[in-house]
Short mmCIF file of C-alpha atoms in Angstrom, two decimals:
data_model
loop_
_atom_site.label_atom_id
_atom_site.label_comp_id
_atom_site.label_asym_id
_atom_site.label_seq_id
_atom_site.Cartn_x
_atom_site.Cartn_y
_atom_site.Cartn_z
CA UNK A 1 -14.90 -21.13 -27.06
CA UNK A 2 -13.43 -18.59 -24.16
CA UNK A 3 -15.67 -17.00 -21.76
CA UNK A 4 -14.30 -13.71 -22.86
CA UNK A 5 -13.21 -12.37 -25.88
CA UNK A 6 -10.70 -10.08 -26.12
CA UNK A 7 -9.00 -8.65 -29.67
CA UNK A 8 -5.27 -8.54 -28.54
CA UNK A 9 -4.42 -5.71 -30.96
CA UNK A 10 -1.92 -4.22 -30.75
CA UNK A 11 -4.11 -0.66 -31.53
CA UNK A 12 -2.47 2.04 -32.74
CA UNK A 13 -3.54 5.77 -32.32
CA UNK A 14 -2.22 9.28 -32.80
CA UNK A 15 -2.59 11.70 -29.53
CA UNK A 16 -6.04 13.00 -29.36
CA UNK A 17 -7.73 10.45 -31.20
CA UNK A 18 -10.84 8.82 -29.14
CA UNK A 19 -9.67 5.18 -28.59
CA UNK A 20 -12.60 2.40 -28.51
CA UNK A 21 -11.86 -0.93 -26.47
CA UNK A 22 -14.25 -3.83 -26.54
CA UNK A 23 -14.95 -7.09 -25.04
CA UNK A 24 -17.63 -9.59 -25.61
CA UNK A 25 -18.66 -12.92 -23.28
CA UNK A 26 -21.08 -15.61 -23.33
CA UNK A 27 -21.59 -16.30 -19.56
CA UNK A 28 -25.02 -14.33 -19.03
CA UNK A 29 -23.86 -14.90 -14.85
CA UNK A 30 -21.57 -11.95 -15.41
CA UNK A 31 -22.75 -8.95 -13.59
CA UNK A 32 -20.26 -6.95 -12.54
CA UNK A 33 -17.67 -5.64 -15.78
CA UNK A 34 -14.30 -3.94 -15.10
CA UNK A 35 -11.62 -2.66 -17.06
CA UNK A 36 -7.87 -2.73 -15.82
CA UNK A 37 -4.81 -0.86 -17.32
CA UNK A 38 -1.68 -2.33 -17.30
CA UNK A 39 1.54 -0.99 -18.04
CA UNK A 40 4.86 -3.23 -19.07
CA UNK A 41 6.04 -5.06 -16.15
CA UNK A 42 3.42 -3.78 -13.87
CA UNK A 43 0.53 -5.83 -12.07
CA UNK A 44 -3.22 -4.60 -13.83
CA UNK A 45 -4.83 -1.15 -12.16
CA UNK A 46 -8.47 -1.20 -12.09
CA UNK A 47 -9.91 1.85 -13.82
CA UNK A 48 -13.37 1.39 -14.02
CA UNK A 49 -15.95 -0.94 -12.96
CA UNK A 50 -19.70 -1.40 -13.85
CA UNK A 51 -22.64 -3.10 -12.51
CA UNK A 52 -25.11 -4.58 -15.07
CA UNK A 53 -25.89 -2.54 -18.32
CA UNK A 54 -25.24 1.13 -18.44
CA UNK A 55 -23.16 3.59 -19.38
CA UNK A 56 -20.01 5.00 -16.37
CA UNK A 57 -17.86 7.75 -16.82
CA UNK A 58 -14.59 9.03 -15.59
CA UNK A 59 -12.66 11.89 -16.79
CA UNK A 60 -11.77 10.73 -20.20
CA UNK A 61 -12.87 7.45 -20.12
CA UNK A 62 -16.33 6.09 -20.65
CA UNK A 63 -17.01 2.34 -19.96
CA UNK A 64 -20.14 1.24 -21.67
CA UNK A 65 -22.27 -2.19 -20.96
CA UNK A 66 -24.85 -3.84 -22.77
CA UNK A 67 -25.86 -7.36 -21.73
CA UNK A 68 -28.42 -7.95 -24.26
CA UNK A 69 -25.43 -8.18 -26.54
CA UNK A 70 -22.92 -8.90 -24.16
CA UNK A 71 -20.95 -6.54 -25.06
CA UNK A 72 -18.31 -4.37 -23.19
CA UNK A 73 -16.55 -0.84 -24.16
CA UNK A 74 -14.23 1.41 -22.87
CA UNK A 75 -13.61 4.79 -24.46
CA UNK A 76 -10.60 6.79 -24.24
CA UNK A 77 -11.11 10.57 -25.14
CA UNK A 78 -8.43 12.77 -25.86
CA UNK A 79 -6.16 9.81 -25.91
CA UNK A 80 -2.43 10.77 -24.62
CA UNK A 81 0.98 8.52 -24.93
CA UNK A 82 0.46 7.86 -20.97
CA UNK A 83 -2.58 5.94 -22.20
CA UNK A 84 -0.20 3.57 -23.90
CA UNK A 85 -0.55 -0.06 -21.99
CA UNK A 86 -2.38 -3.36 -22.27
CA UNK A 87 -6.27 -3.13 -21.35
CA UNK A 88 -7.87 -5.99 -19.96
CA UNK A 89 -11.35 -6.78 -19.49
CA UNK A 90 -12.84 -8.75 -16.53
CA UNK A 91 -16.30 -9.87 -15.29
CA UNK A 92 -17.17 -11.32 -12.16
CA UNK A 93 -19.96 -14.07 -12.17
CA UNK A 94 -22.37 -13.23 -9.40
CA UNK A 95 -22.88 -16.36 -8.43
CA UNK A 96 -19.13 -17.90 -7.78
CA UNK A 97 -17.47 -14.56 -7.54
CA UNK A 98 -14.96 -15.37 -9.88
CA UNK A 99 -13.24 -13.21 -12.03
CA UNK A 100 -12.47 -14.03 -15.90
CA UNK A 101 -10.15 -11.71 -17.63
CA UNK A 102 -9.80 -11.01 -21.32
CA UNK A 103 -6.80 -11.40 -23.01
CA UNK A 104 -6.07 -7.72 -23.31
CA UNK A 105 -5.38 -5.44 -25.42
CA UNK A 106 -2.25 -3.37 -26.54
CA UNK A 107 -2.77 0.11 -27.38
CA UNK A 108 -0.34 2.65 -28.30
CA UNK A 109 -0.75 6.17 -28.72
CA UNK A 110 1.30 8.04 -30.90
CA UNK A 111 2.59 11.33 -30.18
CA UNK B 1 -1.86 3.57 2.24
CA UNK B 2 0.55 0.69 1.01
CA UNK B 3 -0.52 -1.23 -1.68
CA UNK B 4 -0.52 -5.35 -2.66
CA UNK B 5 3.32 -6.04 -1.95
CA UNK B 6 4.74 -9.12 -3.81
CA UNK B 7 7.91 -10.64 -3.21
CA UNK B 8 10.95 -11.37 -5.24
CA UNK B 9 9.96 -9.29 -7.82
CA UNK B 10 12.04 -11.56 -10.45
CA UNK B 11 13.11 -15.14 -10.10
CA UNK B 12 14.89 -17.74 -12.12
CA UNK B 13 15.45 -21.05 -11.34
CA UNK B 14 16.37 -24.29 -12.97
CA UNK B 15 13.68 -26.74 -13.57
CA UNK B 16 12.79 -29.18 -10.77
CA UNK B 17 13.56 -27.01 -8.32
CA UNK B 18 10.98 -25.57 -5.82
CA UNK B 19 10.20 -22.20 -5.35
CA UNK B 20 8.04 -19.62 -3.94
CA UNK B 21 6.33 -16.78 -4.05
CA UNK B 22 5.07 -13.81 -1.11
CA UNK B 23 2.14 -11.65 -1.16
CA UNK B 24 0.84 -8.89 1.54
CA UNK B 25 -2.40 -7.53 1.15
CA UNK B 26 -4.11 -4.60 1.72
CA UNK B 27 -4.81 -4.17 5.08
CA UNK B 28 -8.27 -5.15 6.32
CA UNK B 29 -8.72 -7.03 2.81
CA UNK B 30 -10.22 -10.36 3.77
CA UNK B 31 -9.98 -11.97 0.17
CA UNK B 32 -6.79 -12.80 -1.68
CA UNK B 33 -6.68 -13.87 -5.11
CA UNK B 34 -3.30 -15.50 -6.71
CA UNK B 35 -3.18 -15.39 -10.55
CA UNK B 36 -0.92 -16.73 -13.38
CA UNK B 37 -0.40 -14.59 -16.27
CA UNK B 38 1.48 -15.75 -19.78
CA UNK B 39 2.88 -13.58 -21.98
CA UNK B 40 0.11 -12.07 -24.21
CA UNK B 41 -2.38 -13.26 -22.19
CA UNK B 42 -4.92 -11.87 -19.16
CA UNK B 43 -4.89 -13.16 -15.23
CA UNK B 44 -6.02 -16.79 -14.74
CA UNK B 45 -7.09 -17.53 -11.35
CA UNK B 46 -5.08 -20.07 -9.51
CA UNK B 47 -7.02 -19.91 -5.83
CA UNK B 48 -8.96 -17.48 -4.06
CA UNK B 49 -8.85 -17.04 -0.20
CA UNK B 50 -11.42 -15.81 2.30
CA UNK B 51 -9.42 -14.89 5.19
CA UNK B 52 -7.90 -18.35 5.98
CA UNK B 53 -10.15 -20.49 3.92
CA UNK B 54 -9.19 -21.29 0.45
CA UNK B 55 -12.63 -21.00 -1.09
CA UNK B 56 -11.84 -21.86 -5.10
CA UNK B 57 -8.99 -23.84 -5.74
CA UNK B 58 -10.24 -25.60 -8.79
CA UNK B 59 -7.69 -24.07 -11.14
CA UNK B 60 -4.65 -24.61 -8.79
CA UNK B 61 -2.69 -27.48 -10.55
CA UNK B 62 -2.44 -29.60 -6.76
CA UNK B 63 0.16 -32.06 -7.80
CA UNK B 64 3.06 -29.42 -7.74
CA UNK B 65 1.39 -26.21 -6.63
CA UNK B 66 0.16 -25.63 -3.01
CA UNK B 67 -0.64 -21.89 -1.15
CA UNK B 68 -1.56 -21.05 2.20
CA UNK B 69 -2.23 -17.92 3.79
CA UNK B 70 -1.94 -18.70 7.57
CA UNK B 71 -3.85 -16.50 10.03
CA UNK B 72 -5.50 -14.99 7.13
CA UNK B 73 -2.99 -11.98 5.80
CA UNK B 74 -0.17 -12.66 4.27
CA UNK B 75 0.18 -15.91 1.50
CA UNK B 76 2.96 -18.01 0.07
CA UNK B 77 2.22 -19.92 -3.10
CA UNK B 78 5.10 -22.71 -3.69
CA UNK B 79 5.96 -24.77 -6.90
CA UNK B 80 7.49 -28.01 -6.50
CA UNK B 81 8.65 -29.19 -8.79
CA UNK B 82 9.05 -26.37 -11.43
CA UNK B 83 8.49 -27.25 -14.90
CA UNK B 84 9.94 -25.01 -17.87
CA UNK B 85 6.09 -24.23 -18.59
CA UNK B 86 4.97 -22.54 -15.46
CA UNK B 87 7.40 -19.55 -16.38
CA UNK B 88 4.92 -16.73 -16.62
CA UNK B 89 4.34 -13.67 -13.75
CA UNK B 90 2.38 -14.53 -10.47
CA UNK B 91 -0.13 -11.77 -9.10
CA UNK B 92 -1.20 -11.64 -5.90
CA UNK B 93 -4.71 -9.44 -5.54
CA UNK B 94 -6.85 -8.48 -2.75
CA UNK B 95 -10.17 -7.00 -2.29
CA UNK B 96 -12.33 -6.09 1.13
CA UNK B 97 -14.57 -9.30 0.54
CA UNK B 98 -15.62 -11.51 -2.38
CA UNK B 99 -18.48 -9.44 -3.89
CA UNK B 100 -16.58 -6.45 -3.84
CA UNK B 101 -15.23 -5.99 -7.26
CA UNK B 102 -12.20 -3.52 -6.40
CA UNK B 103 -9.27 -6.21 -6.65
CA UNK B 104 -6.06 -4.84 -6.34
CA UNK B 105 -3.18 -6.41 -7.85
CA UNK B 106 0.49 -6.61 -6.77
CA UNK B 107 3.31 -5.84 -9.27
CA UNK B 108 3.84 -9.36 -9.63
CA UNK B 109 6.78 -12.49 -9.44
CA UNK B 110 8.43 -12.82 -12.78
CA UNK B 111 9.51 -16.36 -12.65
CA UNK B 112 11.44 -17.83 -15.32
CA UNK B 113 12.38 -21.61 -15.28
CA UNK B 114 15.42 -23.05 -17.37
#
């Protein structure tokens, strides 16, 4: 079993839809949770990070962490075609400082 | 502020040949990471440096891969000899410190071994 599980998609939604992206994990030592966006042939770009459980909002993006369920989510409101990319979740082990990435979910927002 | 700079962007080599990748992290970032990303997968850590010290190289295939970070700034990752299965994107990232969660990635080097 992988430490971090993420549905690879692809996920296609119409413009303006609310998008929900999710990851599950198995390691209780993960304390920091990140979401990266990766456009084709580019490096990952950090969107948001959260410490422990809770919500964090930044513009159209909201990150949620539920440590009791070992489940994290990224919501994108009013999705735009420019949001079309692969979204990677990542988690950092607070003891080893090691990042573990999910496989990424490919999102396509249709105009 | 310049981001993480990697070169070359693309490299095509024949199997059994050597190859090297170079990374210049963001100024002031002590932590440097090399990741490998296979098609359709997330990045996987190869090695992490704190300044010039490799603090986590457990995932680095040491029979053919080597890395260095002289003076704790630039870094090079080398493969010798390359195998077909090494075809991937090699990503460099940096952060201010190992406990800093904001890691910034370069564009990556896309390696094709033929």
